[in-house]
Amino acid sequence: MKAAVIGLGVEGRKAVKSLRKRGYKVYATDINTNLNLEGLDDVEVDLGFHDIDKIKACDIIILSPSLYDTPLKEKVEDKIICNILQEHKKPYTIGVTGTNGKTTTALMLTKILKKWGKKVLVGGNAGGGFQGYTELILQATEDKYDIIVVEICDMTLDFADHCFNPDLVILTNIGRDHMNHHKTIKNYKKSLKRFLKGKKVLLNKEDPLSLQLKTPKSILYGPYNGKLNLFGEFNKLNAGAAAKAAQILGTPRNIIDSVLENFEAPRGRIQTYKLNNAKIVIGKIDNPSAMKTILKETDFDIIFLGTPRRNEDWRFETLQEIGKKPPRILVLFPGLEDTTDIALKRAENLPSKVLTAKGVDEIIKLLEGFSSEYHRILIGGNGQERIIKIQENIEKMVGQ
């Protein structure tokens, strides 16, 4: 069997891996000529163009979600994976989308449903830490499931609507992320409105922008009021969404409460540690809306911030949110790219002392010193892999 993967972004690379693991011969193509092809040694790759003849000669096609609203889709539609494979469309499907909290909400709900005795498949958005949409579709073909929980990135709504058509959607919130794609919040809301049309939707009653999409089929949810061992009011809302979805499916309340009371944040998401005299909060806080939410919780003496890619200008607005509740010291480190030069320029007017750190070892050294002198430290921003490495080092330091 031969498969074509059109687009070698995060989703495309995950798709290649999933297909190769199952013995497919893969042809991949991307219009971008400046791509790192590491890990694609055994894959035929064309850059700078899409060879339609080669693509159509394949048995199955994986089209990047970003290309679902382009003429290319019509040329290859009959062989797109969602149209060739159908098993993933049979189970009851719950889509989890929004700006922040998707992964945590999806995993909370999955654990609840599994505890209830359901066979659940969870996955989706590769940017959220899952193995990508292709992996989810292939797994659904290989085994039978009662329920599928799919995390849907706000940039892939049209794709997800075509490919999964969820029976129930959880919308966590609407905020400023992926503005290179949406351009404006107004455009993002238009995409959501199109995606949610005719669907049963759970809306966050504490998010004014989400409430603007309310329809007769909408169901509101609020914060979970049971025991929860996670940092932040926002996690109570994530738990509230998971609990409401589980209740709609008929899950007994005692199962919901038992799972949520013992739920631990997934790797890379917000976790807290006690180191020396400091409480450390660390996790994926990679857009202005997420930072605003975190800073509502408490003031921080020290903030370590991973920087975004050079072309993701809106992510630098995170510094504006920090400026509203500035720490004593702000430490900038390379996150997705080393754009500390841009971040330093944006931070010029902050009253904080601004430092830079180049790598994890330097960050840990600073953290050791700060944790003896200060009480509240936040580590976040962009660069999830680096943040996870910092988290792992902290766990060694505190003996976990």
mmCIF file of C-alpha atoms in Angstrom:
data_model
loop_
_atom_site.group_PDB
_atom_site.id
_atom_site.type_symbol
_atom_site.label_atom_id
_atom_site.label_comp_id
_atom_site.label_asym_id
_atom_site.label_seq_id
_atom_site.Cartn_x
_atom_site.Cartn_y
_atom_site.Cartn_z
ATOM 1 C CA MET A 1 0.000 0.000 0.000
ATOM 2 C CA LYS A 2 1.224 3.478 -0.863
ATOM 3 C CA ALA A 3 0.181 6.682 0.877
ATOM 4 C CA ALA A 4 0.687 10.342 -0.001
ATOM 5 C CA VAL A 5 1.140 12.931 2.725
ATOM 6 C CA ILE A 6 0.547 16.476 1.511
ATOM 7 C CA GLY A 7 2.030 19.003 3.917
ATOM 8 C CA LEU A 8 4.918 18.263 6.282
ATOM 9 C CA GLY A 9 4.003 20.349 9.294
ATOM 10 C CA VAL A 10 3.475 18.768 12.700
ATOM 11 C CA GLU A 11 0.412 16.797 11.546
ATOM 12 C CA GLY A 12 2.085 15.658 8.333
ATOM 13 C CA ARG A 13 5.202 14.384 10.069
ATOM 14 C CA LYS A 14 3.100 12.518 12.620
ATOM 15 C CA ALA A 15 1.093 11.023 9.753
ATOM 16 C CA VAL A 16 4.265 9.803 8.031
ATOM 17 C CA LYS A 17 5.364 8.102 11.243
ATOM 18 C CA SER A 18 1.971 6.433 11.729
ATOM 19 C CA LEU A 19 1.871 5.162 8.151
ATOM 20 C CA ARG A 20 5.450 3.891 8.086
ATOM 21 C CA LYS A 21 4.829 2.031 11.356
ATOM 22 C CA ARG A 22 2.071 0.122 9.571
ATOM 23 C CA GLY A 23 4.130 -0.763 6.525
ATOM 24 C CA TYR A 24 2.905 1.876 4.079
ATOM 25 C CA LYS A 25 5.265 3.178 1.434
ATOM 26 C CA VAL A 26 5.026 6.958 1.774
ATOM 27 C CA TYR A 27 5.372 9.792 -0.716
ATOM 28 C CA ALA A 28 5.413 13.215 0.963
ATOM 29 C CA THR A 29 5.252 16.709 -0.457
ATOM 30 C CA ASP A 30 5.288 20.276 0.819
ATOM 31 C CA ILE A 31 5.216 23.613 -0.988
ATOM 32 C CA ASN A 32 7.845 24.939 1.432
ATOM 33 C CA THR A 33 11.387 24.374 0.154
ATOM 34 C CA ASN A 34 13.060 25.221 3.458
ATOM 35 C CA LEU A 35 12.175 22.189 5.566
ATOM 36 C CA ASN A 36 14.288 20.037 7.822
ATOM 37 C CA LEU A 37 13.928 16.500 6.439
ATOM 38 C CA GLU A 38 15.491 14.792 9.435
ATOM 39 C CA GLY A 39 13.736 11.496 10.131
ATOM 40 C CA LEU A 40 12.383 11.201 6.575
ATOM 41 C CA ASP A 41 15.304 9.252 5.087
ATOM 42 C CA ASP A 42 13.147 6.343 3.918
ATOM 43 C CA VAL A 43 10.418 8.570 2.461
ATOM 44 C CA GLU A 44 10.231 9.957 -1.076
ATOM 45 C CA VAL A 45 9.887 13.723 -0.654
ATOM 46 C CA ASP A 46 9.211 16.572 -3.099
ATOM 47 C CA LEU A 47 9.582 20.153 -1.885
ATOM 48 C CA GLY A 48 8.358 23.304 -3.601
ATOM 49 C CA PHE A 49 5.513 21.641 -5.517
ATOM 50 C CA HIS A 50 2.836 18.949 -5.333
ATOM 51 C CA ASP A 51 3.175 16.243 -7.992
ATOM 52 C CA ILE A 52 -0.507 15.463 -8.591
ATOM 53 C CA ASP A 53 0.263 12.379 -10.702
ATOM 54 C CA LYS A 54 2.371 10.837 -7.921
ATOM 55 C CA ILE A 55 -0.273 11.755 -5.350
ATOM 56 C CA LYS A 56 -3.143 10.241 -7.323
ATOM 57 C CA ALA A 57 -1.135 7.054 -7.891
ATOM 58 C CA CYS A 58 -1.259 6.396 -4.140
ATOM 59 C CA ASP A 59 -3.930 4.264 -2.466
ATOM 60 C CA ILE A 60 -4.648 6.747 0.297
ATOM 61 C CA ILE A 61 -3.990 10.473 0.790
ATOM 62 C CA ILE A 62 -3.428 12.478 3.950
ATOM 63 C CA LEU A 63 -4.085 16.149 3.246
ATOM 64 C CA SER A 64 -2.837 18.724 5.731
ATOM 65 C CA PRO A 65 -5.818 20.197 7.642
ATOM 66 C CA SER A 66 -4.617 23.650 6.589
ATOM 67 C CA LEU A 67 -5.294 22.717 2.943
ATOM 68 C CA TYR A 68 -8.918 21.650 3.426
ATOM 69 C CA ASP A 69 -10.279 24.946 2.124
ATOM 70 C CA THR A 70 -8.078 25.011 -1.005
ATOM 71 C CA PRO A 71 -8.717 23.743 -4.577
ATOM 72 C CA LEU A 72 -6.208 20.940 -3.945
ATOM 73 C CA LYS A 73 -8.770 19.119 -1.813
ATOM 74 C CA GLU A 74 -11.152 18.731 -4.772
ATOM 75 C CA LYS A 75 -8.390 17.189 -6.896
ATOM 76 C CA VAL A 76 -7.667 14.416 -4.392
ATOM 77 C CA GLU A 77 -10.919 14.110 -2.439
ATOM 78 C CA ASP A 78 -11.813 10.581 -3.520
ATOM 79 C CA LYS A 79 -8.681 9.170 -1.875
ATOM 80 C CA ILE A 80 -8.467 11.310 1.273
ATOM 81 C CA ILE A 81 -8.114 9.067 4.309
ATOM 82 C CA CYS A 82 -11.393 10.240 5.865
ATOM 83 C CA ASN A 83 -13.254 9.090 2.770
ATOM 84 C CA ILE A 84 -11.395 5.801 2.305
ATOM 85 C CA LEU A 85 -11.527 4.645 5.938
ATOM 86 C CA GLN A 86 -14.859 4.860 7.764
ATOM 87 C CA GLU A 87 -14.561 3.014 11.078
ATOM 88 C CA HIS A 88 -13.662 6.183 12.986
ATOM 89 C CA LYS A 89 -17.064 7.635 12.083
ATOM 90 C CA LYS A 90 -19.060 4.867 13.751
ATOM 91 C CA PRO A 91 -18.452 5.364 17.524
ATOM 92 C CA TYR A 92 -20.039 8.208 19.474
ATOM 93 C CA THR A 93 -17.572 11.063 19.014
ATOM 94 C CA ILE A 94 -16.824 13.953 21.337
ATOM 95 C CA GLY A 95 -14.773 16.846 19.963
ATOM 96 C CA VAL A 96 -12.846 19.080 22.360
ATOM 97 C CA THR A 97 -11.816 22.436 20.919
ATOM 98 C CA GLY A 98 -11.029 25.979 22.040
ATOM 99 C CA THR A 99 -7.951 28.065 22.767
ATOM 100 C CA ASN A 100 -6.760 26.624 26.078
ATOM 101 C CA GLY A 101 -7.479 23.547 28.188
ATOM 102 C CA LYS A 102 -8.271 21.092 25.384
ATOM 103 C CA THR A 103 -5.772 18.370 26.276
ATOM 104 C CA THR A 104 -6.524 18.400 29.995
ATOM 105 C CA THR A 105 -10.283 18.332 29.379
ATOM 106 C CA ALA A 106 -10.001 15.507 26.821
ATOM 107 C CA LEU A 107 -7.869 13.378 29.156
ATOM 108 C CA MET A 108 -10.126 14.030 32.155
ATOM 109 C CA LEU A 109 -13.157 12.927 30.159
ATOM 110 C CA THR A 110 -11.377 9.875 28.754
ATOM 111 C CA LYS A 111 -10.361 8.665 32.234
ATOM 112 C CA ILE A 112 -13.903 9.122 33.511
ATOM 113 C CA LEU A 113 -15.412 7.154 30.632
ATOM 114 C CA LYS A 114 -12.849 4.360 30.936
ATOM 115 C CA LYS A 115 -13.520 4.071 34.675
ATOM 116 C CA TRP A 116 -17.198 3.734 33.755
ATOM 117 C CA GLY A 117 -16.273 0.717 31.633
ATOM 118 C CA LYS A 118 -16.358 2.215 28.157
ATOM 119 C CA LYS A 119 -13.738 1.433 25.541
ATOM 120 C CA VAL A 120 -12.458 4.900 24.642
ATOM 121 C CA LEU A 121 -10.007 6.081 21.991
ATOM 122 C CA VAL A 122 -8.485 9.513 22.603
ATOM 123 C CA GLY A 123 -6.215 11.491 20.297
ATOM 124 C CA GLY A 124 -6.139 14.126 17.619
ATOM 125 C CA ASN A 125 -4.316 17.437 17.376
ATOM 126 C CA ALA A 126 -0.587 16.667 17.170
ATOM 127 C CA GLY A 127 0.248 20.130 18.462
ATOM 128 C CA GLY A 128 -1.483 19.237 21.707
ATOM 129 C CA GLY A 129 0.811 16.303 22.358
ATOM 130 C CA PHE A 130 -1.251 13.530 20.758
ATOM 131 C CA GLN A 131 -0.005 11.482 17.806
ATOM 132 C CA GLY A 132 -2.127 13.291 15.234
ATOM 133 C CA TYR A 133 -5.418 12.789 13.446
ATOM 134 C CA THR A 134 -4.080 10.085 11.118
ATOM 135 C CA GLU A 135 -3.006 7.915 14.048
ATOM 136 C CA LEU A 136 -6.477 8.274 15.564
ATOM 137 C CA ILE A 137 -8.169 7.230 12.327
ATOM 138 C CA LEU A 138 -5.870 4.243 11.857
ATOM 139 C CA GLN A 139 -6.342 3.062 15.449
ATOM 140 C CA ALA A 140 -10.123 3.268 15.029
ATOM 141 C CA THR A 141 -9.790 1.029 11.966
ATOM 142 C CA GLU A 142 -7.744 -1.544 13.845
ATOM 143 C CA ASP A 143 -10.039 -2.006 16.847
ATOM 144 C CA LYS A 144 -13.615 -1.366 18.006
ATOM 145 C CA TYR A 145 -14.393 1.503 20.365
ATOM 146 C CA ASP A 146 -17.505 2.722 22.151
ATOM 147 C CA ILE A 147 -16.462 6.376 22.195
ATOM 148 C CA ILE A 148 -13.852 8.542 20.496
ATOM 149 C CA VAL A 149 -12.597 11.719 22.186
ATOM 150 C CA VAL A 150 -10.764 13.906 19.687
ATOM 151 C CA GLU A 151 -8.860 17.079 20.504
ATOM 152 C CA ILE A 152 -9.481 19.552 17.683
ATOM 153 C CA CYS A 153 -7.101 22.446 17.141
ATOM 154 C CA ASP A 154 -8.783 25.754 16.347
ATOM 155 C CA MET A 155 -6.892 25.804 13.012
ATOM 156 C CA THR A 156 -8.355 22.456 11.872
ATOM 157 C CA LEU A 157 -12.090 23.012 12.358
ATOM 158 C CA ASP A 158 -13.106 22.509 8.713
ATOM 159 C CA PHE A 159 -11.030 19.340 8.501
ATOM 160 C CA ALA A 160 -12.466 17.947 11.740
ATOM 161 C CA ASP A 161 -16.025 18.709 10.680
ATOM 162 C CA HIS A 162 -15.522 16.791 7.452
ATOM 163 C CA CYS A 163 -13.549 13.961 8.993
ATOM 164 C CA PHE A 164 -15.223 13.349 12.360
ATOM 165 C CA ASN A 165 -18.533 15.279 12.516
ATOM 166 C CA PRO A 166 -18.695 15.010 16.339
ATOM 167 C CA ASP A 167 -21.916 14.089 18.129
ATOM 168 C CA LEU A 168 -20.963 16.392 21.021
ATOM 169 C CA VAL A 169 -18.525 19.316 21.127
ATOM 170 C CA ILE A 170 -16.869 20.890 24.153
ATOM 171 C CA LEU A 171 -15.727 24.479 23.565
ATOM 172 C CA THR A 172 -13.332 25.376 26.371
ATOM 173 C CA ASN A 173 -12.863 29.083 25.596
ATOM 174 C CA ILE A 174 -12.028 31.590 22.871
ATOM 175 C CA GLY A 175 -8.793 33.567 23.068
ATOM 176 C CA ARG A 176 -5.906 35.025 21.106
ATOM 177 C CA ASP A 177 -3.913 32.189 19.624
ATOM 178 C CA HIS A 178 -2.919 31.222 16.072
ATOM 179 C CA MET A 179 -3.618 34.753 14.866
ATOM 180 C CA ASN A 180 -1.405 34.111 11.845
ATOM 181 C CA HIS A 181 -4.216 31.771 10.768
ATOM 182 C CA HIS A 182 -7.341 33.527 12.061
ATOM 183 C CA LYS A 183 -6.069 37.125 11.727
ATOM 184 C CA THR A 184 -8.814 38.315 14.104
ATOM 185 C CA ILE A 185 -10.998 36.943 16.904
ATOM 186 C CA LYS A 186 -13.971 37.791 14.686
ATOM 187 C CA ASN A 187 -12.707 35.404 12.009
ATOM 188 C CA TYR A 188 -12.051 32.717 14.617
ATOM 189 C CA LYS A 189 -15.633 33.018 15.876
ATOM 190 C CA LYS A 190 -16.915 32.724 12.293
ATOM 191 C CA SER A 191 -14.978 29.465 11.860
ATOM 192 C CA LEU A 192 -16.337 28.157 15.141
ATOM 193 C CA LYS A 193 -19.894 29.140 14.254
ATOM 194 C CA ARG A 194 -19.597 27.214 10.989
ATOM 195 C CA PHE A 195 -18.126 24.197 12.773
ATOM 196 C CA LEU A 196 -20.692 24.168 15.591
ATOM 197 C CA LYS A 197 -23.737 24.589 13.353
ATOM 198 C CA GLY A 198 -26.344 21.938 14.143
ATOM 199 C CA LYS A 199 -24.220 20.253 16.824
ATOM 200 C CA LYS A 200 -24.842 19.727 20.535
ATOM 201 C CA VAL A 201 -22.282 22.008 22.197
ATOM 202 C CA LEU A 202 -21.051 22.530 25.763
ATOM 203 C CA LEU A 203 -20.184 26.193 26.326
ATOM 204 C CA ASN A 204 -18.146 27.696 29.143
ATOM 205 C CA LYS A 205 -20.584 29.996 30.950
ATOM 206 C CA GLU A 206 -17.680 32.069 32.304
ATOM 207 C CA ASP A 207 -16.278 32.894 28.855
ATOM 208 C CA PRO A 208 -18.173 35.854 27.287
ATOM 209 C CA LEU A 209 -16.878 35.165 23.767
ATOM 210 C CA SER A 210 -18.042 31.543 23.876
ATOM 211 C CA LEU A 211 -21.493 32.632 25.036
ATOM 212 C CA GLN A 212 -21.837 34.702 21.869
ATOM 213 C CA LEU A 213 -22.102 31.379 19.994
ATOM 214 C CA LYS A 214 -24.986 30.105 22.108
ATOM 215 C CA THR A 215 -27.751 28.295 20.210
ATOM 216 C CA PRO A 216 -30.855 26.311 21.281
ATOM 217 C CA LYS A 217 -28.650 23.173 21.246
ATOM 218 C CA SER A 218 -26.038 24.679 23.581
ATOM 219 C CA ILE A 219 -25.556 23.429 27.135
ATOM 220 C CA LEU A 220 -23.682 25.619 29.627
ATOM 221 C CA TYR A 221 -21.121 24.335 32.099
ATOM 222 C CA GLY A 222 -19.304 25.988 34.975
ATOM 223 C CA PRO A 223 -16.472 25.141 37.368
ATOM 224 C CA TYR A 224 -16.365 21.693 38.934
ATOM 225 C CA ASN A 225 -17.189 21.964 42.653
ATOM 226 C CA GLY A 226 -15.695 18.674 43.850
ATOM 227 C CA LYS A 227 -12.178 17.873 45.035
ATOM 228 C CA LEU A 228 -9.476 18.626 42.475
ATOM 229 C CA ASN A 229 -5.738 18.474 43.082
ATOM 230 C CA LEU A 230 -4.767 20.847 40.272
ATOM 231 C CA PHE A 231 -3.621 24.469 40.220
ATOM 232 C CA GLY A 232 -5.968 27.203 39.080
ATOM 233 C CA GLU A 233 -9.602 28.119 38.604
ATOM 234 C CA PHE A 234 -9.181 27.354 34.906
ATOM 235 C CA ASN A 235 -8.666 23.674 35.751
ATOM 236 C CA LYS A 236 -11.943 23.698 37.672
ATOM 237 C CA LEU A 237 -13.555 24.796 34.401
ATOM 238 C CA ASN A 238 -11.757 22.037 32.470
ATOM 239 C CA ALA A 239 -13.045 19.545 35.034
ATOM 240 C CA GLY A 240 -16.510 21.100 34.832
ATOM 241 C CA ALA A 241 -16.568 20.525 31.078
ATOM 242 C CA ALA A 242 -15.434 16.907 31.413
ATOM 243 C CA ALA A 243 -17.942 16.244 34.194
ATOM 244 C CA LYS A 244 -20.844 17.752 32.235
ATOM 245 C CA ALA A 245 -20.025 15.722 29.115
ATOM 246 C CA ALA A 246 -19.786 12.539 31.188
ATOM 247 C CA GLN A 247 -23.133 13.306 32.860
ATOM 248 C CA ILE A 248 -24.775 13.781 29.459
ATOM 249 C CA LEU A 249 -23.619 10.275 28.523
ATOM 250 C CA GLY A 250 -25.042 8.877 31.762
ATOM 251 C CA THR A 251 -21.883 8.382 33.828
ATOM 252 C CA PRO A 252 -22.657 7.992 37.563
ATOM 253 C CA ARG A 253 -21.585 10.966 39.674
ATOM 254 C CA ASN A 254 -19.475 8.855 42.043
ATOM 255 C CA ILE A 255 -17.282 7.713 39.139
ATOM 256 C CA ILE A 256 -16.836 11.284 37.895
ATOM 257 C CA ASP A 257 -15.855 12.505 41.365
ATOM 258 C CA SER A 258 -13.478 9.610 41.989
ATOM 259 C CA VAL A 259 -11.569 10.183 38.753
ATOM 260 C CA LEU A 260 -11.343 13.964 39.034
ATOM 261 C CA GLU A 261 -10.208 13.876 42.653
ATOM 262 C CA ASN A 262 -7.205 11.749 41.645
ATOM 263 C CA PHE A 263 -6.516 13.284 38.224
ATOM 264 C CA GLU A 264 -2.935 14.406 37.605
ATOM 265 C CA ALA A 265 -2.046 17.005 34.987
ATOM 266 C CA PRO A 266 -0.498 15.540 31.824
ATOM 267 C CA ARG A 267 3.183 16.107 31.166
ATOM 268 C CA GLY A 268 3.846 19.662 29.995
ATOM 269 C CA ARG A 269 0.600 21.077 31.373
ATOM 270 C CA ILE A 270 0.320 23.190 34.523
ATOM 271 C CA GLN A 271 1.831 21.523 37.571
ATOM 272 C CA THR A 272 3.092 22.860 40.898
ATOM 273 C CA TYR A 273 6.129 21.983 42.995
ATOM 274 C CA LYS A 274 7.617 23.093 46.297
ATOM 275 C CA LEU A 275 11.369 23.774 46.027
ATOM 276 C CA ASN A 276 13.224 25.298 48.963
ATOM 277 C CA ASN A 277 11.120 28.340 49.927
ATOM 278 C CA ALA A 278 9.304 28.658 46.612
ATOM 279 C CA LYS A 279 6.101 27.403 45.057
ATOM 280 C CA ILE A 280 6.857 26.750 41.393
ATOM 281 C CA VAL A 281 4.094 26.755 38.781
ATOM 282 C CA ILE A 282 5.215 25.328 35.433
ATOM 283 C CA GLY A 283 3.462 24.400 32.212
ATOM 284 C CA LYS A 284 2.331 25.244 28.699
ATOM 285 C CA ILE A 285 1.318 28.927 28.754
ATOM 286 C CA ASP A 286 1.968 29.731 25.114
ATOM 287 C CA ASN A 287 -0.420 32.544 24.230
ATOM 288 C CA PRO A 288 -1.601 35.865 25.737
ATOM 289 C CA SER A 289 -4.968 34.449 26.825
ATOM 290 C CA ALA A 290 -3.321 31.627 28.766
ATOM 291 C CA MET A 291 -0.935 34.036 30.494
ATOM 292 C CA LYS A 292 -3.790 36.374 31.411
ATOM 293 C CA THR A 293 -5.650 33.453 32.970
ATOM 294 C CA ILE A 294 -2.622 32.329 34.999
ATOM 295 C CA LEU A 295 -1.883 35.826 36.288
ATOM 296 C CA LYS A 296 -5.448 36.128 37.568
ATOM 297 C CA GLU A 297 -4.570 33.424 40.078
ATOM 298 C CA THR A 298 -1.650 35.082 41.874
ATOM 299 C CA ASP A 299 1.291 37.469 41.564
ATOM 300 C CA PHE A 300 4.710 35.989 40.813
ATOM 301 C CA ASP A 301 8.105 37.167 42.038
ATOM 302 C CA ILE A 302 9.917 35.474 39.142
ATOM 303 C CA ILE A 303 8.656 34.554 35.669
ATOM 304 C CA PHE A 304 10.649 32.386 33.243
ATOM 305 C CA LEU A 305 9.239 32.804 29.714
ATOM 306 C CA GLY A 306 10.008 30.691 26.623
ATOM 307 C CA THR A 307 9.980 32.725 23.416
ATOM 308 C CA PRO A 308 7.849 32.010 20.308
ATOM 309 C CA ARG A 309 8.766 31.689 16.653
ATOM 310 C CA ARG A 310 9.860 34.849 14.889
ATOM 311 C CA ASN A 311 6.783 34.952 12.637
ATOM 312 C CA GLU A 312 4.258 34.474 15.480
ATOM 313 C CA ASP A 313 4.021 38.109 16.429
ATOM 314 C CA TRP A 314 0.818 37.805 18.459
ATOM 315 C CA ARG A 315 2.509 35.436 20.931
ATOM 316 C CA PHE A 316 4.826 38.262 22.003
ATOM 317 C CA GLU A 317 1.673 39.930 23.374
ATOM 318 C CA THR A 318 2.189 37.591 26.334
ATOM 319 C CA LEU A 319 4.696 40.211 27.518
ATOM 320 C CA GLN A 320 1.918 42.817 27.582
ATOM 321 C CA GLU A 321 -0.061 40.571 29.927
ATOM 322 C CA ILE A 322 3.010 40.145 32.131
ATOM 323 C CA GLY A 323 3.372 43.932 32.166
ATOM 324 C CA LYS A 324 -0.013 44.244 33.868
ATOM 325 C CA LYS A 325 1.290 42.221 36.854
ATOM 326 C CA PRO A 326 5.057 42.452 36.450
ATOM 327 C CA PRO A 327 7.376 40.181 38.447
ATOM 328 C CA ARG A 328 10.525 41.380 40.154
ATOM 329 C CA ILE A 329 12.589 39.380 37.668
ATOM 330 C CA LEU A 330 11.692 38.175 34.165
ATOM 331 C CA VAL A 331 13.934 35.508 32.620
ATOM 332 C CA LEU A 332 13.622 35.013 28.858
ATOM 333 C CA PHE A 333 14.788 31.765 27.277
ATOM 334 C CA PRO A 334 14.580 30.268 23.750
ATOM 335 C CA GLY A 335 11.299 28.371 23.405
ATOM 336 C CA LEU A 336 10.218 27.418 19.902
ATOM 337 C CA GLU A 337 13.026 29.594 18.500
ATOM 338 C CA ASP A 338 15.725 31.786 19.981
ATOM 339 C CA THR A 339 13.825 35.049 19.644
ATOM 340 C CA THR A 340 15.076 36.478 22.925
ATOM 341 C CA ASP A 341 16.271 39.535 20.960
ATOM 342 C CA ILE A 342 12.677 40.385 20.000
ATOM 343 C CA ALA A 343 11.373 39.587 23.470
ATOM 344 C CA LEU A 344 14.026 41.818 25.084
ATOM 345 C CA LYS A 345 12.897 44.691 22.869
ATOM 346 C CA ARG A 346 9.249 44.096 23.799
ATOM 347 C CA ALA A 347 10.149 43.951 27.492
ATOM 348 C CA GLU A 348 12.063 47.253 27.558
ATOM 349 C CA ASN A 349 9.289 49.152 29.324
ATOM 350 C CA LEU A 350 8.656 46.570 32.025
ATOM 351 C CA PRO A 351 9.673 47.585 35.548
ATOM 352 C CA SER A 352 11.064 44.065 36.065
ATOM 353 C CA LYS A 353 14.726 43.188 35.955
ATOM 354 C CA VAL A 354 15.093 41.245 32.690
ATOM 355 C CA LEU A 355 17.593 38.399 32.286
ATOM 356 C CA THR A 356 18.175 35.777 29.598
ATOM 357 C CA ALA A 357 19.067 32.098 29.871
ATOM 358 C CA LYS A 358 20.175 30.006 26.908
ATOM 359 C CA GLY A 359 19.515 26.439 27.986
ATOM 360 C CA VAL A 360 17.923 24.154 30.545
ATOM 361 C CA ASP A 361 21.074 23.888 32.676
ATOM 362 C CA GLU A 362 21.290 27.668 33.008
ATOM 363 C CA ILE A 363 17.582 27.882 33.855
ATOM 364 C CA ILE A 364 17.923 25.227 36.564
ATOM 365 C CA LYS A 365 20.920 27.014 38.056
ATOM 366 C CA LEU A 366 18.950 30.276 38.253
ATOM 367 C CA LEU A 367 15.958 28.423 39.646
ATOM 368 C CA GLU A 368 18.006 26.889 42.453
ATOM 369 C CA GLY A 369 19.120 30.337 43.562
ATOM 370 C CA PHE A 370 15.751 32.047 43.164
ATOM 371 C CA SER A 371 13.869 29.314 45.024
ATOM 372 C CA SER A 372 15.771 30.091 48.231
ATOM 373 C CA GLU A 373 15.103 33.836 48.062
ATOM 374 C CA TYR A 374 11.640 34.140 46.466
ATOM 375 C CA HIS A 375 8.312 32.452 47.112
ATOM 376 C CA ARG A 376 6.342 32.398 43.836
ATOM 377 C CA ILE A 377 7.902 31.351 40.533
ATOM 378 C CA LEU A 378 6.202 30.803 37.171
ATOM 379 C CA ILE A 379 7.775 28.910 34.261
ATOM 380 C CA GLY A 380 5.861 28.978 30.994
ATOM 381 C CA GLY A 381 5.664 30.438 27.531
ATOM 382 C CA ASN A 382 6.507 28.637 24.305
ATOM 383 C CA GLY A 383 8.651 25.569 23.721
ATOM 384 C CA GLN A 384 6.790 22.683 25.283
ATOM 385 C CA GLU A 385 9.658 20.203 24.883
ATOM 386 C CA ARG A 386 12.041 22.501 26.749
ATOM 387 C CA ILE A 387 9.468 23.196 29.448
ATOM 388 C CA ILE A 388 9.002 19.447 29.938
ATOM 389 C CA LYS A 389 12.779 19.038 30.350
ATOM 390 C CA ILE A 390 12.781 21.800 32.980
ATOM 391 C CA GLN A 391 9.870 20.058 34.705
ATOM 392 C CA GLU A 392 11.755 16.763 34.738
ATOM 393 C CA ASN A 393 14.785 18.470 36.298
ATOM 394 C CA ILE A 394 12.608 20.057 38.991
ATOM 395 C CA GLU A 395 11.141 16.634 39.821
ATOM 396 C CA LYS A 396 14.655 15.272 40.325
ATOM 397 C CA MET A 397 15.479 18.218 42.571
ATOM 398 C CA VAL A 398 12.419 17.713 44.755
ATOM 399 C CA GLY A 399 12.795 13.922 44.787
ATOM 400 C CA GLN A 400 9.677 12.974 42.835
#
